Amino acid sequence: MLAAQRQEQILDQVRRTGAVRVADLVERLAVSDMTIRRDLDALESRGALRKVHGGAVTIQGPRTEEPGFEAKSTRQAQEKRAIARAAAALVEPHSAVALSAGTTTAAVAEHLCDVPGLTVVTNSLRVAQVLHSAPRSDRTVALTGGFRTPSDALVGPLALTSLRGLNLDVLILGVHGMQVRSGFTTPNLMEAETDRALVEAAGTLVVVADHTKWGTVGVSTIAPLDRCDVLVTDTGLDPAARRALDEHVGRVVTAPVGEDT
């Protein structure tokens, strides 16, 4: 195996799990300890990871950094489409469903366009636009008010007032990151508050998160992992991350990637 191929495998594992150990890489890649350490040195010099004692960890941006909707929409596009299809299949006709803001939840909305009798509550301008573009006489869409964030979410006192007193069957929640200690997180404090209000209003919580969200931590926690009834992710999730999630969430659904219809 070429050094570049080996380093790409190392980097892929760091992205998936957040950290790697030299001993594990030596066994997995069947090379010497010194070779792995040289690979880590090369990756660190490129700014791709940070070396620590015995291994390396991912380099995470500031916990309040929030990319815009357009920037996020190009990331893991195939995975998001697969996740959206699987999550939408969990929504029963004639139910009251909430969708939070995010690129994955906007993709879910596309798959909900043909589901009859839905009442949809959302704080996402993008979700509302998707449903508005495919109108149905038997569907009701309620868009909260509020201040607009980079992810096209509506947040703040107006959004919270809109959500107060609602009783919803299911919430499909997009998140910035997920981790055992921090739970499901977001980089926007006001969006976290709005998302928590959505969680409180919902009977069932479905979280949609591709494999790259594992190990990422935003500044504010929306909910602990054990509040999640169903987590819909993709087949790129590292086995160790899957085991950790299996221990904490109600059920993990893995969406196969590359089966778009």
PDB file of N, CA and C in Angstrom, residues 113-114 129-136 139:
ATOM      1  N   CYS A 113     -43.444  14.828   0.862  1.00  0.00           N
ATOM      2  CA  CYS A 113     -44.392  15.577   0.028  1.00  0.00           C
ATOM      3  C   CYS A 113     -45.607  14.750  -0.371  1.00  0.00           C
ATOM      4  N   ASP A 114     -45.446  13.443  -0.499  1.00  0.00           N
ATOM      5  CA  ASP A 114     -46.549  12.592  -0.935  1.00  0.00           C
ATOM      6  C   ASP A 114     -47.258  11.868   0.204  1.00  0.00           C
ATOM      7  N   GLN A 129     -40.303  25.792   2.394  1.00  0.00           N
ATOM      8  CA  GLN A 129     -40.288  26.036   0.954  1.00  0.00           C
ATOM      9  C   GLN A 129     -40.456  24.738   0.168  1.00  0.00           C
ATOM     10  N   VAL A 130     -39.800  23.669   0.620  1.00  0.00           N
ATOM     11  CA  VAL A 130     -39.943  22.370  -0.047  1.00  0.00           C
ATOM     12  C   VAL A 130     -41.404  21.938  -0.063  1.00  0.00           C
ATOM     13  N   LEU A 131     -42.078  22.047   1.072  1.00  0.00           N
ATOM     14  CA  LEU A 131     -43.473  21.617   1.164  1.00  0.00           C
ATOM     15  C   LEU A 131     -44.405  22.571   0.412  1.00  0.00           C
ATOM     16  N   HIS A 132     -44.056  23.851   0.423  1.00  0.00           N
ATOM     17  CA  HIS A 132     -44.862  24.838  -0.307  1.00  0.00           C
ATOM     18  C   HIS A 132     -44.801  24.577  -1.817  1.00  0.00           C
ATOM     19  N   SER A 133     -43.659  24.070  -2.269  1.00  0.00           N
ATOM     20  CA  SER A 133     -43.479  23.820  -3.699  1.00  0.00           C
ATOM     21  C   SER A 133     -44.229  22.583  -4.179  1.00  0.00           C
ATOM     22  N   ALA A 134     -44.711  21.768  -3.243  1.00  0.00           N
ATOM     23  CA  ALA A 134     -45.478  20.561  -3.596  1.00  0.00           C
ATOM     24  C   ALA A 134     -46.754  20.543  -2.748  1.00  0.00           C
ATOM     25  N   PRO A 135     -47.666  21.480  -3.017  1.00  0.00           N
ATOM     26  CA  PRO A 135     -48.833  21.651  -2.142  1.00  0.00           C
ATOM     27  C   PRO A 135     -49.786  20.454  -2.172  1.00  0.00           C
ATOM     28  N   ARG A 136     -50.452  20.223  -1.039  1.00  0.00           N
ATOM     29  CA  ARG A 136     -51.506  19.214  -0.921  1.00  0.00           C
ATOM     30  C   ARG A 136     -52.651  19.837  -0.140  1.00  0.00           C
ATOM     31  N   ARG A 139     -52.747  18.780   3.656  1.00  0.00           N
ATOM     32  CA  ARG A 139     -51.569  19.004   4.487  1.00  0.00           C
ATOM     33  C   ARG A 139     -51.579  20.416   5.050  1.00  0.00           C
TER      34      ARG A 139
END
